[in-house]
mmCIF file of C-alpha atoms in Angstrom:
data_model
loop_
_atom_site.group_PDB
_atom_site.id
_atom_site.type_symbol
_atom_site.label_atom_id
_atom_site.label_comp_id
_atom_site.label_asym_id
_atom_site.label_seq_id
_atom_site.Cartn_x
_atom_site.Cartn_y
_atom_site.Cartn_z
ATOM 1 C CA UNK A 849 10.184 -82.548 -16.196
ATOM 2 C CA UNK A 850 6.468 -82.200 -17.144
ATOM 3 C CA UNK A 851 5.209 -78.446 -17.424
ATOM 4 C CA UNK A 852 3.118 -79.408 -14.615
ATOM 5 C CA UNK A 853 6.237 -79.581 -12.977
ATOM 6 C CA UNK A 854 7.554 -76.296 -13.723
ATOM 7 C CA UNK A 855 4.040 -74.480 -13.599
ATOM 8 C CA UNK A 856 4.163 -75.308 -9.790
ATOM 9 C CA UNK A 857 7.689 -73.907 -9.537
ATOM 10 C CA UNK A 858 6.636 -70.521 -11.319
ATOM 11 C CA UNK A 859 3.152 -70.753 -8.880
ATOM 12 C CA UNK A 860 5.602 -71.777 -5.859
ATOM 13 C CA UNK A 861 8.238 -68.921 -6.074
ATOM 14 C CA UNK A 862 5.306 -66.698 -6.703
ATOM 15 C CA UNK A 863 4.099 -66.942 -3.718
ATOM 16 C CA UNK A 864 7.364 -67.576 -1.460
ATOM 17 C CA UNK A 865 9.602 -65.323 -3.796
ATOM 18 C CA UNK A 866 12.419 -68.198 -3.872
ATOM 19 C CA UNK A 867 13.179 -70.576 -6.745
ATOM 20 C CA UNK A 868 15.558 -73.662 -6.422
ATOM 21 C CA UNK A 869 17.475 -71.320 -3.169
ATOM 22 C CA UNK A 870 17.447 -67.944 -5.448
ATOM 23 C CA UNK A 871 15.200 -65.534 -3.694
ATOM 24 C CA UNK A 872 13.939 -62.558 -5.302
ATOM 25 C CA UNK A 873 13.591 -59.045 -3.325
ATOM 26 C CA UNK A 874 11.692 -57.734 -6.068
ATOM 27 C CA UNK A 875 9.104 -60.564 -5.701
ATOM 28 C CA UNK A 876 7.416 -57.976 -2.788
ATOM 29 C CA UNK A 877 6.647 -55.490 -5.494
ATOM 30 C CA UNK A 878 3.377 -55.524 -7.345
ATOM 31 C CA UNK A 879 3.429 -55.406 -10.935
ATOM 32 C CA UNK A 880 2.760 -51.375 -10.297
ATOM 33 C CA UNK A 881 5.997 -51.285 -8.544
ATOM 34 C CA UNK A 882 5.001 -50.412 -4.958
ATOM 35 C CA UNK A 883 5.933 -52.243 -2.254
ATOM 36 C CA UNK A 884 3.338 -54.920 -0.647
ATOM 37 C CA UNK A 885 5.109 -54.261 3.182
ATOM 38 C CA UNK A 886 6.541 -50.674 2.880
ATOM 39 C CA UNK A 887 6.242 -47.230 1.800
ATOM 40 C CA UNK A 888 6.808 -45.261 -1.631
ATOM 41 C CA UNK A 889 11.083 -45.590 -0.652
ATOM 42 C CA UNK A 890 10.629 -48.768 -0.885
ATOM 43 C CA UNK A 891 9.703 -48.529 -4.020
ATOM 44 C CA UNK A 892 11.081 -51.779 -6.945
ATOM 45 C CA UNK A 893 14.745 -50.180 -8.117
ATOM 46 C CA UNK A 894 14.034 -48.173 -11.638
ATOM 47 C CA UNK A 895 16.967 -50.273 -13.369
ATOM 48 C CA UNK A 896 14.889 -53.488 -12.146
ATOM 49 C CA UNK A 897 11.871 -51.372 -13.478
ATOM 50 C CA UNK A 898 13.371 -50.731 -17.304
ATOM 51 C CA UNK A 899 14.692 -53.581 -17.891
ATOM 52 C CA UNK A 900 11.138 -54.899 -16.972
ATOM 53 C CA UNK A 901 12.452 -58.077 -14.872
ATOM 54 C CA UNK A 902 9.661 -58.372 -12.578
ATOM 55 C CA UNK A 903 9.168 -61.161 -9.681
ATOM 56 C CA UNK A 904 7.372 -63.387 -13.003
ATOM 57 C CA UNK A 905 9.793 -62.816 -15.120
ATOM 58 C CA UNK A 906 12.781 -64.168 -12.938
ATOM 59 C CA UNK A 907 10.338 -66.963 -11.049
ATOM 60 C CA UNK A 908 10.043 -68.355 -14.605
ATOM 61 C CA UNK A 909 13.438 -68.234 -15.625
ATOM 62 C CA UNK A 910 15.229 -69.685 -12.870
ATOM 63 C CA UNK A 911 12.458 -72.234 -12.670
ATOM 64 C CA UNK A 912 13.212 -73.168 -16.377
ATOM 65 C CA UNK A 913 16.882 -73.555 -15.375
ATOM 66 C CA UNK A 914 15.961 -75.677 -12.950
ATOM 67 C CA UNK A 915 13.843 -77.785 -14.843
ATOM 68 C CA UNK A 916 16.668 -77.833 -17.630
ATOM 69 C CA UNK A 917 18.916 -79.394 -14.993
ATOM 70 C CA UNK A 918 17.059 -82.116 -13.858
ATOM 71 C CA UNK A 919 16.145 -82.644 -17.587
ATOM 72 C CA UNK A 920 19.721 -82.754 -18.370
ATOM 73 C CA UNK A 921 20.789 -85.315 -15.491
ATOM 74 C CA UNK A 922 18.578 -87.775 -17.014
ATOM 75 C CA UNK A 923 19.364 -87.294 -20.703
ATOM 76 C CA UNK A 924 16.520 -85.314 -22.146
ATOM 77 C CA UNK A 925 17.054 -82.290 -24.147
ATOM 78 C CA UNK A 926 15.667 -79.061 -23.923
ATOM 79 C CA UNK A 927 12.062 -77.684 -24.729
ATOM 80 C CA UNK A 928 10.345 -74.576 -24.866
ATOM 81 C CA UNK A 929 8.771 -72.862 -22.289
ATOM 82 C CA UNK A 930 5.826 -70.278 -23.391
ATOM 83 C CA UNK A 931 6.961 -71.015 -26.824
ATOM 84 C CA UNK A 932 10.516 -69.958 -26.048
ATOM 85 C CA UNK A 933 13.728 -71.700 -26.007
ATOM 86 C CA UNK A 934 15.944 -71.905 -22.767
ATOM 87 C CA UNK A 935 18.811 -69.391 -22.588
ATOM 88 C CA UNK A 936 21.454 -68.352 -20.374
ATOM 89 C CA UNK A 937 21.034 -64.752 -19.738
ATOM 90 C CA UNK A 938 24.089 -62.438 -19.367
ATOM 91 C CA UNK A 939 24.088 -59.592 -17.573
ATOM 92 C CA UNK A 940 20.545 -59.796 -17.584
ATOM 93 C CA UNK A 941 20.374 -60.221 -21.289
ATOM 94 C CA UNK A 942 17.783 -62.565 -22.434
ATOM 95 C CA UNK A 943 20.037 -63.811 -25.784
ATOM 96 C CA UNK A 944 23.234 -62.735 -25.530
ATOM 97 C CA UNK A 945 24.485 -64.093 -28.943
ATOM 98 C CA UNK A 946 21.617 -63.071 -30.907
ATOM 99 C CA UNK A 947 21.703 -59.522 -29.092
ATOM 100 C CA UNK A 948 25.687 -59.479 -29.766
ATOM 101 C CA UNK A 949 25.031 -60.353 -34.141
ATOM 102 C CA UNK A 950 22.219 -58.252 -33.974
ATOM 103 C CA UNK A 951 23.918 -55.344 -32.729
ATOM 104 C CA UNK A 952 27.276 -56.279 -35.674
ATOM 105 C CA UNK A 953 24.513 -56.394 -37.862
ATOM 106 C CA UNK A 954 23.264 -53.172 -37.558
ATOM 107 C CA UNK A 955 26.736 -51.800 -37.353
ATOM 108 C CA UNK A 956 27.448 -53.258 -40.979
ATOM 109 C CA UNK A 957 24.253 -51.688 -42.371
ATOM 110 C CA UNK A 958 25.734 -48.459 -40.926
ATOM 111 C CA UNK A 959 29.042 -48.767 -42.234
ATOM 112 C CA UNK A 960 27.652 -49.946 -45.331
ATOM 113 C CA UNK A 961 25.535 -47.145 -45.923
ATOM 114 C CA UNK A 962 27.611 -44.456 -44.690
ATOM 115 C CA UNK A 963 30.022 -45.093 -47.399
ATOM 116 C CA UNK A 964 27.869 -45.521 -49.917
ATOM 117 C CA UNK A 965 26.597 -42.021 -49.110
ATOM 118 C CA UNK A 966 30.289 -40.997 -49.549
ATOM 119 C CA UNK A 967 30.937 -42.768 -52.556
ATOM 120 C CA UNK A 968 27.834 -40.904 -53.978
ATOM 121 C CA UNK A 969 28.195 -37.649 -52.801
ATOM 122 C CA UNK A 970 31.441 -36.708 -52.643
ATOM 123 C CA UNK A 971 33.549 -39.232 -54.864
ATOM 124 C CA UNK A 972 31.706 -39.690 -57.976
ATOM 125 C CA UNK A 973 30.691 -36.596 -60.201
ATOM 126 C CA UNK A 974 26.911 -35.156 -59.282
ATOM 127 C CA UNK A 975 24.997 -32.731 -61.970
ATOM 128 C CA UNK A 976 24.733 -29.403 -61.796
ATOM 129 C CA UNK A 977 21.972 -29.506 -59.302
ATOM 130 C CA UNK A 978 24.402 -31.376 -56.832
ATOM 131 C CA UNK A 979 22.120 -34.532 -56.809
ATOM 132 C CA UNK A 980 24.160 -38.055 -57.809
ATOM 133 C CA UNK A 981 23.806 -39.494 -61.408
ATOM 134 C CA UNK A 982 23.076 -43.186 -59.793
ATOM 135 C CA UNK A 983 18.857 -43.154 -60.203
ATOM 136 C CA UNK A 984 18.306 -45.735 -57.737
ATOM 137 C CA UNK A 985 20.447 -43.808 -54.648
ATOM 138 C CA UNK A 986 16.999 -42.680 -52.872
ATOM 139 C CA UNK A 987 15.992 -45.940 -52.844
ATOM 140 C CA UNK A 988 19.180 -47.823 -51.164
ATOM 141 C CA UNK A 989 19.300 -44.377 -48.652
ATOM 142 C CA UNK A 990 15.291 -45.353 -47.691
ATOM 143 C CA UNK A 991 16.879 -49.381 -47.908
ATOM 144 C CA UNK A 992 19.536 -48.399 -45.392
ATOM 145 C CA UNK A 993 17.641 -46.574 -42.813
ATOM 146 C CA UNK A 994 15.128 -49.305 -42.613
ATOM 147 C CA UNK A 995 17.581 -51.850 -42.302
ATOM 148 C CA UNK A 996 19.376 -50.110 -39.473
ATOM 149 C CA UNK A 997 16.061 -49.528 -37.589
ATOM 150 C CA UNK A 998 15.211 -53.114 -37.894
ATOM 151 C CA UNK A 999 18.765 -54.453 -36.827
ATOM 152 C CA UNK A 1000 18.309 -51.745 -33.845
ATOM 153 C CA UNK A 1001 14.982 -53.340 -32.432
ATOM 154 C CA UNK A 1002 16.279 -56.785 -33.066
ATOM 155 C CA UNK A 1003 18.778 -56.331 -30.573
ATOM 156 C CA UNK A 1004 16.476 -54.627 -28.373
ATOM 157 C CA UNK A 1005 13.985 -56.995 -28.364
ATOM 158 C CA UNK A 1006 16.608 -60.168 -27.960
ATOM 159 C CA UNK A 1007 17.676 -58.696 -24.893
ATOM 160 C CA UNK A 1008 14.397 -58.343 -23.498
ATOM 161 C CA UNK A 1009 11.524 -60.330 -25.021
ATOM 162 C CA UNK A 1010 8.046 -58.230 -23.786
ATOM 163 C CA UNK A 1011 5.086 -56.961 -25.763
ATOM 164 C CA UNK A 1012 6.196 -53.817 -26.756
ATOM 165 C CA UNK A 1013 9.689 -55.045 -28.211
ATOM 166 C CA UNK A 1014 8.450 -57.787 -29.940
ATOM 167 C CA UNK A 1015 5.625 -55.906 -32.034
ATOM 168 C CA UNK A 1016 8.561 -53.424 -33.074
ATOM 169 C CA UNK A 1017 10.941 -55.818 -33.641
ATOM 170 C CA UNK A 1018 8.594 -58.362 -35.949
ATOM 171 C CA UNK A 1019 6.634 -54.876 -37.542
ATOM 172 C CA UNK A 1020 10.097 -53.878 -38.619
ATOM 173 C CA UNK A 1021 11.661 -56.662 -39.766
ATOM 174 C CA UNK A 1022 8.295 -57.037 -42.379
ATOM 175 C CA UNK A 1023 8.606 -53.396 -43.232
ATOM 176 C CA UNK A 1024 12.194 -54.374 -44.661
ATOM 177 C CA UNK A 1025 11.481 -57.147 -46.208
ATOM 178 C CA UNK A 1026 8.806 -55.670 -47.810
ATOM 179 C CA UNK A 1027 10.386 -52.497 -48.835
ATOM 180 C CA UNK A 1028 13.286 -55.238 -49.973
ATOM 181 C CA UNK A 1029 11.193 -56.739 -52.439
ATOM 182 C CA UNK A 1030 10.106 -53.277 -54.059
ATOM 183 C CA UNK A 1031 13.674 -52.311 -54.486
ATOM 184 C CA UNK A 1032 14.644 -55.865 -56.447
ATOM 185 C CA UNK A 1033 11.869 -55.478 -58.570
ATOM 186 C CA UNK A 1034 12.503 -52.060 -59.734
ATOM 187 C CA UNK A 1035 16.274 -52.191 -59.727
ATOM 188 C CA UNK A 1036 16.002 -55.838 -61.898
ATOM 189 C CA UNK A 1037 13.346 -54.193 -64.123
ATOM 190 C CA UNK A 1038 15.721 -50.721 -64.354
ATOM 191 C CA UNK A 1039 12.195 -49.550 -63.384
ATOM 192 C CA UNK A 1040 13.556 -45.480 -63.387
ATOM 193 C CA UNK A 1041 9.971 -43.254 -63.952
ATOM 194 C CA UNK A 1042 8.692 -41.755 -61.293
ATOM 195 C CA UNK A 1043 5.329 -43.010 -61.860
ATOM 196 C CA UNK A 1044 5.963 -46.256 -62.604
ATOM 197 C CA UNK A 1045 7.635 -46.751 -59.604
ATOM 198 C CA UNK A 1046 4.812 -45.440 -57.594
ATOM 199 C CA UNK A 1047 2.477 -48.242 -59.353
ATOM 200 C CA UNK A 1048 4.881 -50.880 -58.667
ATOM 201 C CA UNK A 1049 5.336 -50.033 -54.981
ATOM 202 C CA UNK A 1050 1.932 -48.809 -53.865
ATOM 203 C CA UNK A 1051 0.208 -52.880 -53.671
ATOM 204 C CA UNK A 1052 3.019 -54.491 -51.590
ATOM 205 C CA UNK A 1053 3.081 -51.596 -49.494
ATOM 206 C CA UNK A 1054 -0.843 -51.392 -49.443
ATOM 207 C CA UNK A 1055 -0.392 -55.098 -48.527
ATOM 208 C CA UNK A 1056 2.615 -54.950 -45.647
ATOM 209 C CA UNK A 1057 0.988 -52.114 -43.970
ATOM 210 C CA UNK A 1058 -2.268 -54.224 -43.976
ATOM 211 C CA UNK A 1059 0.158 -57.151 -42.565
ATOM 212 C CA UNK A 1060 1.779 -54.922 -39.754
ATOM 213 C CA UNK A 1061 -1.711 -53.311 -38.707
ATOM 214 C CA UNK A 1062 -3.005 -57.082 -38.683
ATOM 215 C CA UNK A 1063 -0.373 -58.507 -36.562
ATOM 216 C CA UNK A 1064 -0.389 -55.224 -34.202
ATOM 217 C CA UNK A 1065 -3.726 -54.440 -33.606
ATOM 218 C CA UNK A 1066 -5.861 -57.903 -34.134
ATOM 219 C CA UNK A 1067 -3.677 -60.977 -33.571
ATOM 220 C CA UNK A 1068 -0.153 -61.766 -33.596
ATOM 221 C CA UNK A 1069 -0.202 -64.987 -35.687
ATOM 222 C CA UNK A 1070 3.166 -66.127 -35.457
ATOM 223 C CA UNK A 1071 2.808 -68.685 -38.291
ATOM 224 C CA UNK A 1072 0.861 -66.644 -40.701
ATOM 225 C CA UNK A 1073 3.785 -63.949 -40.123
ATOM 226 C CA UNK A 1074 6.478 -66.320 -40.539
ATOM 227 C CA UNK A 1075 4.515 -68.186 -43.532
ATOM 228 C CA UNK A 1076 4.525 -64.202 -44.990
ATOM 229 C CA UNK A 1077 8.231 -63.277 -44.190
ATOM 230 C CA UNK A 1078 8.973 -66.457 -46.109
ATOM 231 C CA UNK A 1079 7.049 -65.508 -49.074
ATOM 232 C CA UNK A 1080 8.513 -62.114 -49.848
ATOM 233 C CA UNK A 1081 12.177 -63.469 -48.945
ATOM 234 C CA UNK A 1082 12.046 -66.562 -51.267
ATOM 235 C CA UNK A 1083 10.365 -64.058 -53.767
ATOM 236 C CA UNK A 1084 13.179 -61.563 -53.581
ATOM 237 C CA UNK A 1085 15.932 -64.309 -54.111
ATOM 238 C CA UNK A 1086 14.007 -65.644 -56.962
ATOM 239 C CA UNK A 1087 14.122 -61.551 -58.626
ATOM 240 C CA UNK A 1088 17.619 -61.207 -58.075
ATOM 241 C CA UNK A 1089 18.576 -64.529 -59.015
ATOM 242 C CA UNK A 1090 16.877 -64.354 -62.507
ATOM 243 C CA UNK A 1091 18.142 -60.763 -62.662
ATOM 244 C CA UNK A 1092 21.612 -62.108 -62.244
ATOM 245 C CA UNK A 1093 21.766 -64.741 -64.463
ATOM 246 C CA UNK A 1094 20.948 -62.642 -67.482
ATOM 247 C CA UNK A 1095 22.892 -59.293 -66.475
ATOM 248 C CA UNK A 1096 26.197 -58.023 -67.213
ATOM 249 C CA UNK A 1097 27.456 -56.261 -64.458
ATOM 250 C CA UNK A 1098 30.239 -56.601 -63.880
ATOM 251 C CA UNK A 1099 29.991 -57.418 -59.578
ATOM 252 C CA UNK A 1100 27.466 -59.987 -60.536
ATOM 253 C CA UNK A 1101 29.346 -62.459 -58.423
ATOM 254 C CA UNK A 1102 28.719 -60.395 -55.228
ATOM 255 C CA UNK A 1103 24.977 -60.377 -55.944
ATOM 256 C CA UNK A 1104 25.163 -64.279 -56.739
ATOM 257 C CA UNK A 1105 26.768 -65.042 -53.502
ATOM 258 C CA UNK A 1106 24.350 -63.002 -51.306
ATOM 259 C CA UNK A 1107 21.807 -64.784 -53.612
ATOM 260 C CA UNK A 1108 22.889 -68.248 -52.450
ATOM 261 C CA UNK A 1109 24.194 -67.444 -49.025
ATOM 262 C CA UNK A 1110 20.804 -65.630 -48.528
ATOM 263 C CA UNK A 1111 18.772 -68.541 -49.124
ATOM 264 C CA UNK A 1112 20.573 -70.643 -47.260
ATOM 265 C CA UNK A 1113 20.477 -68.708 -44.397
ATOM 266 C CA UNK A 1114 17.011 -68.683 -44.393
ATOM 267 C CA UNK A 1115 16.697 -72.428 -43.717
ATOM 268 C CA UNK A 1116 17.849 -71.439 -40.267
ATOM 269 C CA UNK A 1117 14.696 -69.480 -39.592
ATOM 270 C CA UNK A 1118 12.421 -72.484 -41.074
ATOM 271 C CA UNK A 1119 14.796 -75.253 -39.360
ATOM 272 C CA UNK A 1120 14.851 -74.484 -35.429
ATOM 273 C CA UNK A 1121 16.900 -75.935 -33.246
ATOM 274 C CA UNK A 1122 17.734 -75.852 -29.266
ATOM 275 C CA UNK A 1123 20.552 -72.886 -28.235
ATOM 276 C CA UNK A 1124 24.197 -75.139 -28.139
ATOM 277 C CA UNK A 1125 25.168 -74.191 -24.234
ATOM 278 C CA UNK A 1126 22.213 -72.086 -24.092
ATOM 279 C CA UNK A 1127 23.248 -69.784 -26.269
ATOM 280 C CA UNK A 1128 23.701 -69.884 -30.157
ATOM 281 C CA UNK A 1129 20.196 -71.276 -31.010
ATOM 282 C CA UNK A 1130 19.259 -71.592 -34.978
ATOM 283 C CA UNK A 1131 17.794 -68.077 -35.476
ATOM 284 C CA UNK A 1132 21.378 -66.520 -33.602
ATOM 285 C CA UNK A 1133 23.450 -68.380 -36.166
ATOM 286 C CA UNK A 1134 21.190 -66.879 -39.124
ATOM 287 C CA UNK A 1135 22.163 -63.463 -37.492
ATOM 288 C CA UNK A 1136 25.678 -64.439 -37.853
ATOM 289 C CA UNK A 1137 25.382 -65.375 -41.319
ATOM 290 C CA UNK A 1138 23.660 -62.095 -42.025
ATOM 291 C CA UNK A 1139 27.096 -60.449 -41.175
ATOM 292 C CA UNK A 1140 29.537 -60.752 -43.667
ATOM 293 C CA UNK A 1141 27.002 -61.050 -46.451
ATOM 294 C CA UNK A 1142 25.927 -57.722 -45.393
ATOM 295 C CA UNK A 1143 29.789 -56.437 -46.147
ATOM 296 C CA UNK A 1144 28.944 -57.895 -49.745
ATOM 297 C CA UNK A 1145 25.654 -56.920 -50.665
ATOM 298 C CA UNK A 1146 26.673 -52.743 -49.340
ATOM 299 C CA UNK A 1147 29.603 -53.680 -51.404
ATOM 300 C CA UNK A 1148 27.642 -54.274 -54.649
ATOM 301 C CA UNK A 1149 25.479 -51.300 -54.191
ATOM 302 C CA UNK A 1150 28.233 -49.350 -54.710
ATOM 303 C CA UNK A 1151 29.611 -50.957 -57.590
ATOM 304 C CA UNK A 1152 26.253 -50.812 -59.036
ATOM 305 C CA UNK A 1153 26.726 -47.082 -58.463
ATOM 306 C CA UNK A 1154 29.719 -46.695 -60.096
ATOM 307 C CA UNK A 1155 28.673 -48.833 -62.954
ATOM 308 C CA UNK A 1156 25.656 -46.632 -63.546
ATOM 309 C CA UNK A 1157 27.295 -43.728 -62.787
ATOM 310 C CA UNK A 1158 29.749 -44.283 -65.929
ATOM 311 C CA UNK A 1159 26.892 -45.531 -68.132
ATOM 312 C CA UNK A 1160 24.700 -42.085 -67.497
ATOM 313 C CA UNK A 1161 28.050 -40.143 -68.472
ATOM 314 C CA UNK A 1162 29.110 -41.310 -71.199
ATOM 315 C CA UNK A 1163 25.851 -41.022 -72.714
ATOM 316 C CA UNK A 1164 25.665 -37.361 -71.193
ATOM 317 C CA UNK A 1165 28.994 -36.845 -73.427
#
């Protein structure tokens, strides 16, 4: 069908508060919750209210199903609707897979972090003033709480898709990329003054708080942001694969398979493809893929901890 077709469904069920025989109670609330034909009780339910699925909302959705059906009976695959691809929601959760790797996600980077604090901190040797040997552990702590924050509003905004969740989820996902790319060039350059760090850092974040002000507060330009994202990513591989190729540490392999894995991940977000049963869509399988090499990247950290770690001692000796 023809988004003529499903414009007039959205206008239709709008008006009548039904969709293909699903009617809508909500659909007699304004969008400041009050009821057209009743008093303040009557009032839209507050779980309808914070999960934000007004009479729109669901007119569009079931209309898109719809439309998906009759598309499917005479063999034409999905498209997007308001630049969106058609999914099945669960328990009114607008991408159940990508919500579900999201969340994993963020549970890795927790896991991940949490025992690299305990690795630091309590089973390798600290100096006198209690702080670890390991100069780059302020940097992977900062690493890990952005990447936790991120992975949080990822699965927010996944499970529901309006202004508010997107901004956070796209202006955090650029804050860790860029923060990402700091920490590769100053761990591959064994960048360790104070000073010089601050010289290194202070243009790309000059530049991603520029970005993140840009796409919050004058236009969200999906393609420049994605043209960006891929930038600092590909740029990031390129530091740690050079890095790797020349080092000796001794986990090098991890790094080299997060290297490659990474990068081929990232095809996902530039090749997009419809959700497979309306679920696992191109960008919910790169969330997958982030999983285990998650495990492995935390899993270098701390190796490159210990490694360090035994360098700085025995030249303390």
């Amino acid at each position: 069908m023809n988004c003529l077709n499903f414009r007039g469904c959205v206008a239709e069920c709008e008006k009548t508060g039904c969709a293909g025989g699903t009617c809508f109670p909500h659909c007699k609330f304004p969008s400041d919750g009050v009821a057209n034909d009743g008093p303040w009780y009557m009032q839209e339910p507050l779980y309808l209210k914070w999960k934000q699925w007004d009479c729109q909302s669901d007119c569009r959705y079931n209309c898109m199903i719809d439309r998906e059906k009759e598309r499917e009976t005479v063999g034409h695959g999905p498209v997007k609707y308001h630049g969106k691809w058609p999914f099945t929601r669960v328990f009114g959760i607008q991408e159940p897979a990508s919500v579900a790797f999201s969340a994993l996600n963020l549970a890795m980077h927790f896991h991940g972090w949490l025992s690299f604090f305990i690795l630091l901190y309590y089973n390798l040797p600290l100096r006198q003033d209690k702080k670890a040997y390991y100069e780059y552990a302020s940097l992977w702590h900062i690493y890990g709480l952005l990447a936790m924050n991120s992975w949080l509003w990822s699965a927010v905004f996944h499970s529901r898709d309006v202004d508010l969740t997107e901004k956070l989820d796209y202006s955090s996902a650029v804050a860790l990329l860029g923060y990402s790319l700091i920490v590769s060039i100053l761990r591959s350059f064994n960048v360790r003054v104070e000073a010089a760090r601050v010289m290194v850092a202070a243009p790309f974040l000059a530049f991603v708080t520029t970005h993140i002000l840009y796409l919050n507060f004058y236009t969200f330009d999906y393609g420049w942001n994605m043209k960006v994202c891929v930038a600092i990513g590909v740029a990031q591989l390129l530091i740690w694969a050079i890095w790797v190729g020349i080092t000796c540490h001794p986990s090098r392999w991890k790094l080299w398979v997060v290297v490659v894995g990474g990068g081929l991940a990232m095809l996902l977000e530039i090749y997009d493809f419809p959700p497979y049963q309306g679920f696992f869509d191109a960008h919910a399988i790169w969330h997958a893929t982030t999983i285990p090499l998650t495990c492995l990247w935390w899993s270098f950290i701390r190796d490159d901890a210990k490694f360090r770690t035994s360098i700085l001692l025995k030249k303390a000796k």
